[in-house]
mmCIF file of C-alpha atoms in Angstrom:
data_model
loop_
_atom_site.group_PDB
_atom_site.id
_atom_site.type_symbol
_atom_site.label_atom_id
_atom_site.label_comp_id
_atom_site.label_asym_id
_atom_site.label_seq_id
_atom_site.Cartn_x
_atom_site.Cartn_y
_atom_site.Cartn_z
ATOM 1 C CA UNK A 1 -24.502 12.427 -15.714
ATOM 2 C CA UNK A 2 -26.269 9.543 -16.015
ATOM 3 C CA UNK A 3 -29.280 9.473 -13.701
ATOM 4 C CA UNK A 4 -30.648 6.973 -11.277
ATOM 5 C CA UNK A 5 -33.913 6.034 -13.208
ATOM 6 C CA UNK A 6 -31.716 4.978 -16.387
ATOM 7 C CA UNK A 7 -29.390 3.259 -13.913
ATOM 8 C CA UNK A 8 -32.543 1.350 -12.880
ATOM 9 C CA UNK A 9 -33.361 1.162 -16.680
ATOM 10 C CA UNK A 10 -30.417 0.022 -17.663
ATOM 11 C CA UNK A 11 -30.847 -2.980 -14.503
ATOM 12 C CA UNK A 12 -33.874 -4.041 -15.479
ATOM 13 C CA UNK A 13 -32.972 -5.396 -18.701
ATOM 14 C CA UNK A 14 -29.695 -7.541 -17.291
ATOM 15 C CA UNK A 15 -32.369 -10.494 -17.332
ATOM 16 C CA UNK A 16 -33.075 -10.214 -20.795
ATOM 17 C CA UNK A 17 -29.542 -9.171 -22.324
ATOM 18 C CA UNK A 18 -26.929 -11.414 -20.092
ATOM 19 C CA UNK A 19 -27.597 -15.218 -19.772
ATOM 20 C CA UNK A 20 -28.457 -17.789 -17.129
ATOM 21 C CA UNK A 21 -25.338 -18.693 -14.946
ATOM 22 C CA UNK A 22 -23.163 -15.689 -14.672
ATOM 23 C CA UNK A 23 -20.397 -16.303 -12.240
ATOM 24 C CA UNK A 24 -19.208 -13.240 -9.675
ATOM 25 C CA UNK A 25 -17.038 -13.196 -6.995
ATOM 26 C CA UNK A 26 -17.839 -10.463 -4.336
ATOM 27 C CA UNK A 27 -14.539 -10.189 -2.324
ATOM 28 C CA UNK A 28 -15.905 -8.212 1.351
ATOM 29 C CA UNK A 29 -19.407 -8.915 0.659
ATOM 30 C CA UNK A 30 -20.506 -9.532 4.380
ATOM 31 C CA UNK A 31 -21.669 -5.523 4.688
ATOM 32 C CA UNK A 32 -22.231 -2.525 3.067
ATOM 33 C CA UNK A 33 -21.910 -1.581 -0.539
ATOM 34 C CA UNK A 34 -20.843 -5.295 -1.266
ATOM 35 C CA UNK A 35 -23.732 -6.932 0.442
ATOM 36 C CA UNK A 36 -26.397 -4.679 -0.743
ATOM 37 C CA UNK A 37 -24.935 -5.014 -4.720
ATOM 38 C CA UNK A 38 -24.378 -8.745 -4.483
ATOM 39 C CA UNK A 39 -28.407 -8.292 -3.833
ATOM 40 C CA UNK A 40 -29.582 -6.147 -6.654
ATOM 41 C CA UNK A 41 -27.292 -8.527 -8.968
ATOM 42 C CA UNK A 42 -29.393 -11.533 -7.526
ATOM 43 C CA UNK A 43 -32.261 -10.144 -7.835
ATOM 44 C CA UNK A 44 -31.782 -9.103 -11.764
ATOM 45 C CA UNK A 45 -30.475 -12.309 -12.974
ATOM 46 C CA UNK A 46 -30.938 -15.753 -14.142
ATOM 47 C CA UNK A 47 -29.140 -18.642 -11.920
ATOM 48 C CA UNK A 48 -26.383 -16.459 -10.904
ATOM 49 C CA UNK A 49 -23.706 -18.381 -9.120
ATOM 50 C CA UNK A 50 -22.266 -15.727 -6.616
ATOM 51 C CA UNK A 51 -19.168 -16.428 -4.218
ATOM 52 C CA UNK A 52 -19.436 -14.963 -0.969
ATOM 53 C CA UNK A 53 -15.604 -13.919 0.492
ATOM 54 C CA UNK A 54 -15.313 -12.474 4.133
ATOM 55 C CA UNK A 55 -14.574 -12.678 7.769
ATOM 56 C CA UNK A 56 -17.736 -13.216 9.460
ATOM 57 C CA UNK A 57 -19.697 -16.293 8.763
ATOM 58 C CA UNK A 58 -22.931 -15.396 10.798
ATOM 59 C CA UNK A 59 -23.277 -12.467 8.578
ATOM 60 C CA UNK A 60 -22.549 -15.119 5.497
ATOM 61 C CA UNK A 61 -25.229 -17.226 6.694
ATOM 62 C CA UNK A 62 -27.661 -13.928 7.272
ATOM 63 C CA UNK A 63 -27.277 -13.251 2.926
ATOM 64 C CA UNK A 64 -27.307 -16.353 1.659
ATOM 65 C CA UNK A 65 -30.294 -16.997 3.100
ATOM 66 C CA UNK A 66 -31.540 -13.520 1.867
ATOM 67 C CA UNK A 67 -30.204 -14.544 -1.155
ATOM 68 C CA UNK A 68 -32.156 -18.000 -1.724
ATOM 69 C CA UNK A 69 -35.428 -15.501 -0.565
ATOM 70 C CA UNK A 70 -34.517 -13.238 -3.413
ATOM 71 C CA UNK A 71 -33.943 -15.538 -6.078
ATOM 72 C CA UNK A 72 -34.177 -19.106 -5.226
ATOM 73 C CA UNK A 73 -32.792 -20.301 -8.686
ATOM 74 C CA UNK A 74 -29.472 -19.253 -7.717
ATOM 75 C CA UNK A 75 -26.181 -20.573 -6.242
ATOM 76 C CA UNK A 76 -24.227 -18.711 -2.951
ATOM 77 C CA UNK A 77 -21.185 -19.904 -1.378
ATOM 78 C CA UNK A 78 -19.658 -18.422 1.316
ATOM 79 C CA UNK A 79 -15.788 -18.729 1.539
ATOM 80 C CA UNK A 80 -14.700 -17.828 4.928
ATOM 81 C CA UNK A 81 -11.189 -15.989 4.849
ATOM 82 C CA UNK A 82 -9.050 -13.264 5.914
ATOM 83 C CA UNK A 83 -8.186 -11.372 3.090
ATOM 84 C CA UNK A 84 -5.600 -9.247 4.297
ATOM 85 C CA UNK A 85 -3.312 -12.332 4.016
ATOM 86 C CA UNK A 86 -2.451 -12.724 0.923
ATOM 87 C CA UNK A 87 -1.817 -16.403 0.695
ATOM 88 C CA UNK A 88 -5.502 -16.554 2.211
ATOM 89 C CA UNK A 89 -6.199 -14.613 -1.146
ATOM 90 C CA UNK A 90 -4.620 -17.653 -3.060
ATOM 91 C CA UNK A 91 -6.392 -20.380 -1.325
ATOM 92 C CA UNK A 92 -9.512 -18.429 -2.114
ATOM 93 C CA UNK A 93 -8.446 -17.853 -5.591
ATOM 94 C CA UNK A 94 -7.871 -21.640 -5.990
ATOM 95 C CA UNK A 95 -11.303 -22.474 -4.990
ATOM 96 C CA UNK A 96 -13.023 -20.586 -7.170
ATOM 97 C CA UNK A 97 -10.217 -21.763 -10.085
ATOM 98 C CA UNK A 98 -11.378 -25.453 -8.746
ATOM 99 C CA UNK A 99 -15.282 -25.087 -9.080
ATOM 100 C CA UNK A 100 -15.549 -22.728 -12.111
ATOM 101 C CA UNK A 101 -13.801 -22.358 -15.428
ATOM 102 C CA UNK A 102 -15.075 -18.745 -16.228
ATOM 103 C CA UNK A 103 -15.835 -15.464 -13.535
ATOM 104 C CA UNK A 104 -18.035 -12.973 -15.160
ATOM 105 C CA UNK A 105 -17.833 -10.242 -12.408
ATOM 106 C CA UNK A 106 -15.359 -9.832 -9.886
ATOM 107 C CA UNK A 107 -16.261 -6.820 -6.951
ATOM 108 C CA UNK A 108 -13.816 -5.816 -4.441
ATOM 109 C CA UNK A 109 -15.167 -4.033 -1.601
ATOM 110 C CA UNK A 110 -13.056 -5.807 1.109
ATOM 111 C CA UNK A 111 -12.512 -2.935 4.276
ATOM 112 C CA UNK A 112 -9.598 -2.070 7.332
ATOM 113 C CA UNK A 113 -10.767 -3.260 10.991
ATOM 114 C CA UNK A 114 -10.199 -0.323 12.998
ATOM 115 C CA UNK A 115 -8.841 -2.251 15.763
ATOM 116 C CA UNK A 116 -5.830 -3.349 13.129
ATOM 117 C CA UNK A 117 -4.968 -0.058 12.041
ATOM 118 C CA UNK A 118 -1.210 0.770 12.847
ATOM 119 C CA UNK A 119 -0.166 -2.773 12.554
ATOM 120 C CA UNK A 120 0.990 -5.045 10.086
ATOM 121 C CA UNK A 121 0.399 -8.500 8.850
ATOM 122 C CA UNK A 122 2.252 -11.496 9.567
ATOM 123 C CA UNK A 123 3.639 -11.039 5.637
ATOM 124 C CA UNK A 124 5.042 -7.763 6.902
ATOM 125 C CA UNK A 125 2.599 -5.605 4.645
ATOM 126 C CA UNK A 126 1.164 -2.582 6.153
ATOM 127 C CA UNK A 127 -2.515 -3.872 7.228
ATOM 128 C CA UNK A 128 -4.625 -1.103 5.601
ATOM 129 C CA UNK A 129 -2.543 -1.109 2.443
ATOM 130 C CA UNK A 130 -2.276 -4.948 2.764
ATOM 131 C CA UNK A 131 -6.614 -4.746 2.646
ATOM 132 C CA UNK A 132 -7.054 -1.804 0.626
ATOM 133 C CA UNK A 133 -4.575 -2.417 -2.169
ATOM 134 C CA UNK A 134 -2.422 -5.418 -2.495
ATOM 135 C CA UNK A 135 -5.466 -7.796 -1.875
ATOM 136 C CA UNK A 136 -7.728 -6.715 -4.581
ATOM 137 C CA UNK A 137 -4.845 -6.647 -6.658
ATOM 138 C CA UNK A 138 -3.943 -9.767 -5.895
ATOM 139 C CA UNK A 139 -7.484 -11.503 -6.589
ATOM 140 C CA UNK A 140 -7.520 -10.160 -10.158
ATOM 141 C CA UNK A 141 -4.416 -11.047 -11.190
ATOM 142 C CA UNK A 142 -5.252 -14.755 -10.079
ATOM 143 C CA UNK A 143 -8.843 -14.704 -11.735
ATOM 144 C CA UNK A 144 -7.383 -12.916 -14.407
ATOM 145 C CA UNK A 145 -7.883 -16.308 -16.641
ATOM 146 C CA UNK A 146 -11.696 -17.148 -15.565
ATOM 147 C CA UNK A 147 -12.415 -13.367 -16.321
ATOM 148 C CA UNK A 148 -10.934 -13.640 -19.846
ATOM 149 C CA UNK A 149 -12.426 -16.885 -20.816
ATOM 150 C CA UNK A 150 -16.018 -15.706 -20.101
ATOM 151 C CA UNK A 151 -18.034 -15.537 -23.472
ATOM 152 C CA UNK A 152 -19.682 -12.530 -21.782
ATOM 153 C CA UNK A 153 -19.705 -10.190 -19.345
ATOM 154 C CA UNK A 154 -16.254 -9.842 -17.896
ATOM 155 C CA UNK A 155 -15.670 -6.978 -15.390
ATOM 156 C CA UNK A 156 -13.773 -5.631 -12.167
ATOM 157 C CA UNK A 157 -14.922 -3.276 -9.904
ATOM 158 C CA UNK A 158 -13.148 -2.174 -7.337
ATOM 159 C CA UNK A 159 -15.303 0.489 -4.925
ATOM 160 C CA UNK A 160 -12.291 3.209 -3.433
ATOM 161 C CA UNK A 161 -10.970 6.321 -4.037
ATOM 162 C CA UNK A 162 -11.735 6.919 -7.906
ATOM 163 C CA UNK A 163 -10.704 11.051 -8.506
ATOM 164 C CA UNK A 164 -8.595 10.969 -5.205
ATOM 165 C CA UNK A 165 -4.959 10.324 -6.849
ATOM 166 C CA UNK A 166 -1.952 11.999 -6.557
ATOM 167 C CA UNK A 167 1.582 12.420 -7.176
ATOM 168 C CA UNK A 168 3.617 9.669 -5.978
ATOM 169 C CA UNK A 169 7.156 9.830 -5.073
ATOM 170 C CA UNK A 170 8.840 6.360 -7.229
ATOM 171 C CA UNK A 171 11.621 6.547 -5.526
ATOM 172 C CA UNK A 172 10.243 5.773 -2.184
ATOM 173 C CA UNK A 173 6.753 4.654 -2.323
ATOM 174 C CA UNK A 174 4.340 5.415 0.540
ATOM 175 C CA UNK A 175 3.200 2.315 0.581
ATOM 176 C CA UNK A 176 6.317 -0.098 1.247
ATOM 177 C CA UNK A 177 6.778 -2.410 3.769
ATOM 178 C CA UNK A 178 8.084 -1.143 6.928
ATOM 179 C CA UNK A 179 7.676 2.641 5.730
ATOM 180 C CA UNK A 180 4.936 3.200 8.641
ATOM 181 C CA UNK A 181 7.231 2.736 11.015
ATOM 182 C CA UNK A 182 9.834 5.558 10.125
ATOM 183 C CA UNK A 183 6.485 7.993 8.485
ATOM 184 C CA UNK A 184 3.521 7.151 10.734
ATOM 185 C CA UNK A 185 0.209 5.773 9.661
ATOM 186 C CA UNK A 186 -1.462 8.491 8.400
ATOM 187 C CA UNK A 187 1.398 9.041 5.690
ATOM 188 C CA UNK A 188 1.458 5.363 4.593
ATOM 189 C CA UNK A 189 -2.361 5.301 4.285
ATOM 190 C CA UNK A 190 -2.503 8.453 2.797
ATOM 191 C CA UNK A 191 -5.758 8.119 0.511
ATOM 192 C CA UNK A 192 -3.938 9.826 -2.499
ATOM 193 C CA UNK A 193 -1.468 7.636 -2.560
ATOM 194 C CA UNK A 194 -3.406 4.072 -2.418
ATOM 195 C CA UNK A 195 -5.828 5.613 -4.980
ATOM 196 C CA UNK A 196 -3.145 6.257 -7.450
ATOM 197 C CA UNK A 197 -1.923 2.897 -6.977
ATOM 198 C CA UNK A 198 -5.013 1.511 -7.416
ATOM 199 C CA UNK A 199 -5.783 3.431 -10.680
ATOM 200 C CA UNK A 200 -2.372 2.620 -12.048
ATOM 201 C CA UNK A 201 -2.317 -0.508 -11.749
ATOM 202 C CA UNK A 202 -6.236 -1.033 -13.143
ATOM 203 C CA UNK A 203 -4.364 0.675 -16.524
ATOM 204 C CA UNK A 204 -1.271 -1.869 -16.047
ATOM 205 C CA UNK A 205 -3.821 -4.741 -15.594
ATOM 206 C CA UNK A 206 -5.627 -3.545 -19.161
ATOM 207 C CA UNK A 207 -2.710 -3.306 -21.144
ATOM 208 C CA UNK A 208 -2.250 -7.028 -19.996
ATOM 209 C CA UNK A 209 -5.917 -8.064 -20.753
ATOM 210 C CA UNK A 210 -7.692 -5.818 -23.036
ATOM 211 C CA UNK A 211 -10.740 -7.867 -23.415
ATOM 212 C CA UNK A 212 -11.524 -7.231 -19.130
ATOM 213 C CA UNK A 213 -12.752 -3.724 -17.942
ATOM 214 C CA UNK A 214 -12.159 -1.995 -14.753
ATOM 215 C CA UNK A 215 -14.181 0.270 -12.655
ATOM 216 C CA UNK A 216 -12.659 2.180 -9.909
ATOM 217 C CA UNK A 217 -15.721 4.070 -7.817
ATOM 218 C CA UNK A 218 -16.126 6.365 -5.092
ATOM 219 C CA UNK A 219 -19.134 5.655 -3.192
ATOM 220 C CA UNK A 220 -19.420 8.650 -1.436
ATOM 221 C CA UNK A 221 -21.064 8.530 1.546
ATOM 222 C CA UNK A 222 -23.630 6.205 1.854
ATOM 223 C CA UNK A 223 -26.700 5.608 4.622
ATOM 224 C CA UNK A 224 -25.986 2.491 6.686
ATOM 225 C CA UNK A 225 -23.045 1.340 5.157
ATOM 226 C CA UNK A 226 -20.153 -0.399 6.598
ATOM 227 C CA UNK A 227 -17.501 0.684 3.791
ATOM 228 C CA UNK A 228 -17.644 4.270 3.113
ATOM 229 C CA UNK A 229 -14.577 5.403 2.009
ATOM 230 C CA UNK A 230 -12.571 8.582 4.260
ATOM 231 C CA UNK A 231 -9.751 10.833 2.932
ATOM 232 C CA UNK A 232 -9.093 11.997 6.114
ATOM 233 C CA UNK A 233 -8.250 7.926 7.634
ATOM 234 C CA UNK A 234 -6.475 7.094 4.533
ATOM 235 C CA UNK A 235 -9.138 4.306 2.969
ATOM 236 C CA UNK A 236 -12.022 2.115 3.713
ATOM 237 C CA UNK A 237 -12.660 1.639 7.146
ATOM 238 C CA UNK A 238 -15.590 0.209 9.141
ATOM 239 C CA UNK A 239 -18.427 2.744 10.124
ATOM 240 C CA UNK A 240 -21.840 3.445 10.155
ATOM 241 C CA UNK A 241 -21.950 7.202 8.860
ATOM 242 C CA UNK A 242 -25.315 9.688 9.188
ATOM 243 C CA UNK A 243 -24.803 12.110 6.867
ATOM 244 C CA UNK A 244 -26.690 14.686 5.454
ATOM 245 C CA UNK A 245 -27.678 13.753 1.574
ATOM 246 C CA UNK A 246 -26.171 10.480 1.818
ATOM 247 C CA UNK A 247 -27.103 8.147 -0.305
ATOM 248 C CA UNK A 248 -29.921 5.088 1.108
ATOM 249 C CA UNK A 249 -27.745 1.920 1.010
ATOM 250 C CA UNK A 250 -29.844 0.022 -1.391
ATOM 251 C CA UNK A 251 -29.880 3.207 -3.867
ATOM 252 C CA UNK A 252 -25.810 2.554 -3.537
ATOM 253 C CA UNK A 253 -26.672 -1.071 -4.351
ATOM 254 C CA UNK A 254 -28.396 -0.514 -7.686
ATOM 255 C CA UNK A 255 -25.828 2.019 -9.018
ATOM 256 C CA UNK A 256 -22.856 -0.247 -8.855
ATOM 257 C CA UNK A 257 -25.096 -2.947 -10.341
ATOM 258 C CA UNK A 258 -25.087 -0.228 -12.892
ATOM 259 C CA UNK A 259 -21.505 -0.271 -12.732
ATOM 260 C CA UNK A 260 -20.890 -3.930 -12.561
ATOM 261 C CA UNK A 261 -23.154 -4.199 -15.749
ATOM 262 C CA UNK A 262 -23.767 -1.607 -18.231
ATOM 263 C CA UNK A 263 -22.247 -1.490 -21.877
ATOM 264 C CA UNK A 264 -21.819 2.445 -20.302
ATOM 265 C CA UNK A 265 -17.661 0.381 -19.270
ATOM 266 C CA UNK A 266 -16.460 -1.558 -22.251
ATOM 267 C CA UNK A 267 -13.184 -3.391 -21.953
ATOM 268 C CA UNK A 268 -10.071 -1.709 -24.103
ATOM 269 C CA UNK A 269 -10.663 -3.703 -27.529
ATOM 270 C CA UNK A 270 -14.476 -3.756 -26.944
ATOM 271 C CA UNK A 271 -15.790 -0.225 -27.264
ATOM 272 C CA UNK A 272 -17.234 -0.900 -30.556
ATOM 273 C CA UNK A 273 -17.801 -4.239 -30.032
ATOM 274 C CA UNK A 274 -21.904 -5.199 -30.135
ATOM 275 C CA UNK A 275 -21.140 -8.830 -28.324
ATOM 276 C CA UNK A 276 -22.785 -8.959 -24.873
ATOM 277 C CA UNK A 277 -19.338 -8.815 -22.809
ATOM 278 C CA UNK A 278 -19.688 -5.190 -23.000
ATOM 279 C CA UNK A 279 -22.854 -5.685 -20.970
ATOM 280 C CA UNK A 280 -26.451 -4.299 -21.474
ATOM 281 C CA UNK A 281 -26.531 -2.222 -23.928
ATOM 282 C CA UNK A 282 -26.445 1.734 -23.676
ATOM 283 C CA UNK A 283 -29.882 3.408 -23.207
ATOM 284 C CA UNK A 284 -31.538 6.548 -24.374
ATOM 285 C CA UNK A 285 -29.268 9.450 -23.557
ATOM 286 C CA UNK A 286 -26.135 6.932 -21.991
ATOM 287 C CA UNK A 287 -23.267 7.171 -23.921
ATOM 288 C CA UNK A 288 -19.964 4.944 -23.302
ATOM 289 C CA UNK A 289 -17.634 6.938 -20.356
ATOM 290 C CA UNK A 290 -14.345 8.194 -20.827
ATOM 291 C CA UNK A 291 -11.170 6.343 -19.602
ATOM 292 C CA UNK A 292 -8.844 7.687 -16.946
ATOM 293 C CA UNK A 293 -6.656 8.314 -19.930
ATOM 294 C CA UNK A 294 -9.211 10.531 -21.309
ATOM 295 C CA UNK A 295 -9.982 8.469 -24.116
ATOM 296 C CA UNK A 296 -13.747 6.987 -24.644
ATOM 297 C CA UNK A 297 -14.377 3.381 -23.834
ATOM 298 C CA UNK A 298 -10.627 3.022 -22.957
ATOM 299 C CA UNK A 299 -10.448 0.140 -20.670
ATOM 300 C CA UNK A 300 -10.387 1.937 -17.258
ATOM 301 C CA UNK A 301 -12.628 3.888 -15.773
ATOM 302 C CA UNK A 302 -12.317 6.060 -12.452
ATOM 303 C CA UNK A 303 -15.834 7.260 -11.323
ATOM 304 C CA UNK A 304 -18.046 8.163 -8.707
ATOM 305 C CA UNK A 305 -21.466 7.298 -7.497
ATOM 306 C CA UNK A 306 -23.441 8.665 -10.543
ATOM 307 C CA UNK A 307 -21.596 6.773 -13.081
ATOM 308 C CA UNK A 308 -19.778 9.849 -14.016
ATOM 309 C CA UNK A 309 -16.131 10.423 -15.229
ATOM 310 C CA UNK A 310 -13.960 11.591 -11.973
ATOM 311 C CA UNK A 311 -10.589 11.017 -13.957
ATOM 312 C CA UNK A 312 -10.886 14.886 -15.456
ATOM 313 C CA UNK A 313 -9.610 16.150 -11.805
ATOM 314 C CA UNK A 314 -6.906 14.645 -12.025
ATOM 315 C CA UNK A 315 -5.839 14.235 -15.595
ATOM 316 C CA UNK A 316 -2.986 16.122 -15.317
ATOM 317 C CA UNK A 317 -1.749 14.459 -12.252
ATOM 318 C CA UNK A 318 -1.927 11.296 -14.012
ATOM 319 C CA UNK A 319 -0.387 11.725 -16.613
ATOM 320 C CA UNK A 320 2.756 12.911 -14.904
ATOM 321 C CA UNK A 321 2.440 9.823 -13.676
ATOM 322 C CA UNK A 322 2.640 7.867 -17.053
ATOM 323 C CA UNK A 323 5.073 10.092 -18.245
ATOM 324 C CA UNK A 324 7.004 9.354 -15.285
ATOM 325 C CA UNK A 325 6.920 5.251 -16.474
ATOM 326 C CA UNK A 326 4.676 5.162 -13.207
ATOM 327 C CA UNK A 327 2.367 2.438 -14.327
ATOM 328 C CA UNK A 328 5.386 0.153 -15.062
ATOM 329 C CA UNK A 329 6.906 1.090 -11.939
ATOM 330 C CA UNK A 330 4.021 0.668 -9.845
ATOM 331 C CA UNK A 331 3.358 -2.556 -11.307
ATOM 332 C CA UNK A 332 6.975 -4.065 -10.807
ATOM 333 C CA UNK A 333 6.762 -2.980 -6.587
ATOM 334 C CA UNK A 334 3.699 -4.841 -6.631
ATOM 335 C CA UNK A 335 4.474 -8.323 -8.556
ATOM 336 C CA UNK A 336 8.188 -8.100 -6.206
ATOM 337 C CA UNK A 337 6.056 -7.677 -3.054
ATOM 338 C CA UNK A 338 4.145 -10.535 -4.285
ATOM 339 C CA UNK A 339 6.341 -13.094 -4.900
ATOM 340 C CA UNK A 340 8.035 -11.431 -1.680
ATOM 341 C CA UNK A 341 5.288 -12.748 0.609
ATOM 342 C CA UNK A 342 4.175 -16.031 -1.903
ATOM 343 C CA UNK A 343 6.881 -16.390 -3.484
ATOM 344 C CA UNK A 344 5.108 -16.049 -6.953
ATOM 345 C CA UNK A 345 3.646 -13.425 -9.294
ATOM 346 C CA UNK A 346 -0.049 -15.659 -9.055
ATOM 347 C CA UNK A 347 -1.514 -18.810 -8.683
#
C-alpha cells in the first residue's frame, strides 16, 4: 500500500519533475472528486492550462476563480456542455483539438442526474450508461492524438468502479440500447457490468496506444463529495454521503493527483522508461503497480483509493473475459454505437 504521506511526497515534487504548461482536461469537474483534484493539480504546478467541462456554469465560475486564487500563473477555461450527448462530447473534443496541439492529463469524473435515471438520451443510449461509459470513452478516443503527442506526461484517469467487474454475457450486452426497457434499470446499470466495460476497453485503448496509461479508481466513499460511486444504483450518481471513515474530500483530491501523476502508472512501452512521461519518479518504498493483466507496469491499472492494485479480485473473472475475445468484442459494440449516434468512430 502506498500511504498518504508518500502520496503527498510524491505531489510535492510535480513542480520540480514535470514542466511549465501541462495541458489537462477535467471532464465533470464542477464537484466532487473532479473539482477538488483539478485543485491539488493547480496548486502543484507550473502554468497549468486546465479545461473545465460540465453542466453548471455558476459552479464553473465559483473554481476558476478559486483557481486564479490558487495559482494565478495559470490558464482555466470552462466549456459548458452536456456530456451525456455524445456529439456534445465532439464539439468539446474539437475545442480543445482547436486551442491545443498536446493534452497531458485527461480525468473523467463526469456523474448521472438522479432526476434522469430511467430515461434515455435523445441518441437513444441508456442515460446512466450514456454518462458513465460511452462518454468517457468517447473523449479519449478523440484526444487520443493530443495525449500521444505530449513529450511528457500523458495519462487517463477515469474515477469508477475499479475491482467491481464481472462476467458479461457477449451475446447480449447489458448495456445496449433499448435493453432497459425489456430488463429494467437496475439490470442495465448494473455496476459489474459498466465496470467491466470500462476496464476492457482501458486494455483495448492500450493495445492501440501503448505510449498513454490508464487509471481506473474507486474512490470509495468520500466526505462531501458529489460523485461517490454506489454498487447498489449501478454507477456514479449525485450525493452528498456521511459516512463513517470516509475519506475528507480534499484528502480524495491529493490521492488522485497521486494517480494522475506518479511514475507509480507507466504507460505499456514505458515501464522502464526514465523519460518524464512516466511522471514523477517512484519514491522510497513505491514501486511501479501491477496491471489488470497482472503484469507490472502493464499499461492499465484498476485501483482504489490508496493507490493499490484492485485487479487481483477479479483476475480470474477477467481473464475469462479475454479468453472469451471480450476486449475485441467490447470494443467493436462500442465504435458501432458510435458511429451509430455520430456517424463516425471519432473526430
Amino acid at each position: 500500500m502506498v500511504s498518504f504521506s508518500q502520496m503527498q511526497s510524491s505531489n510535492t515534487r510535480i513542480i520540480e519533475v514535470l514542466p511549465a504548461g501541462l495541458v489537462a482536461v477535467f471532464v465533470g469537474g464542477t464537484s466532487g472528486i473532479g473539482e477538488t483534484t483539478m485543485k491539488q493539480l493547480a496548486k502543484n504546478t507550473v502554468e497549468p492550462r486546465i479545461y473545465l467541462v460540465g453542466r453548471s456554469r455558476e459552479a464553473a465560475t465559483r473554481i476558476v476563480a478559486e483557481l486564479h486564487d490558487l495559482n494565478p500563473a495559470g490558464e482555466y477555461h470552462f466549456i459548458q456542455a452536456d456530456v451525456s450527448l455524445l456529439h456534445a462530447v465532439d464539439w468539446v473534443c474539437r475545442e480543445i483539438q482547436a486551442r491545443e496541439p498536446v493534452v497531458n492529463l485527461l480525468f473523467l469524473t463526469p456523474g448521472v442526474v438522479s432526476t434522469s435515471q430511467g430515461s434515455d438520451t435523445i441518441e437513444s443510449l441508456y442515460y446512466p450508461t450514456a454518462v458513465t461509459y460511452y462518454s468517457r470513452i468517447r473523449f479519449i478516443v478523440n484526444l487520443l492524438p493530443l495525449l500521444q503527442k505530449a513529450s511528457h506526461l500523458r495519462r487517463v484517469v477515469t474515477v469508477f468502479g475499479a475491482g467491481k467487474e464481472s462476467l458479461l454475457d457477449g451475446d447480449d450486452f447489458p448495456l445496449f440500447p433499448g435493453r432497459y426497457h425489456q430488463a429494467g434499470p437496475l439490470q442495465t446499470t448494473d455496476h459489474g457490468s459498466l465496470s467491466t466495460m470500462m476496464t476492457l476497453a482501458l486494455e483495448s485503448l492500450a493495445l492501440e496506444a501503448p505510449n498513454i496509461s490508464f487509471v481506473h479508481s474507486f474512490p470509495g466513499f468520500v466526505k462531501g463529495s458529489s460523485t461517490n460511486s454506489s454498487p447498489k444504483t449501478g454507477g456514479v450518481i449525485r450525493a452528498v454521503f456521511k459516512v463513517v471513515g470516509a475519506l475528507p474530500l480534499f484528502e480524495a483530491g491529493e490521492r488522485h493527483l497521486f494517480l494522475a501523476t506518479s511514475a507509480r502508472f507507466p504507460a505499456r512501452d514505458g515501464v522502464h522508461s526514465r523519460i518524464p512521461t512516466a511522471g514523477v519518479g517512484l519514491g522510497k518504498g513505491v514501486s511501479v503497480a501491477r496491471g489488470t493483466d497482472a503484469r507490472d507496469g502493464s499499461g492499465v491499472y484498476s485501483v482504489n483509493f490508496d493507490g493499490e492494485s484492485v485487479a487481483f479480485k477479479v483476475q480470474d473473472t477477467l481473464q475469462q473475459l479475454r479468453d472469451r475475445d471480450m476486449v475485441r468484442r467490447v470494443w467493436q459494440h462500442t465504435i458501432k454505437e458510435f458511429t451509430r449516434v455520430t456517424g463516425s468512430a471519432f473526430v
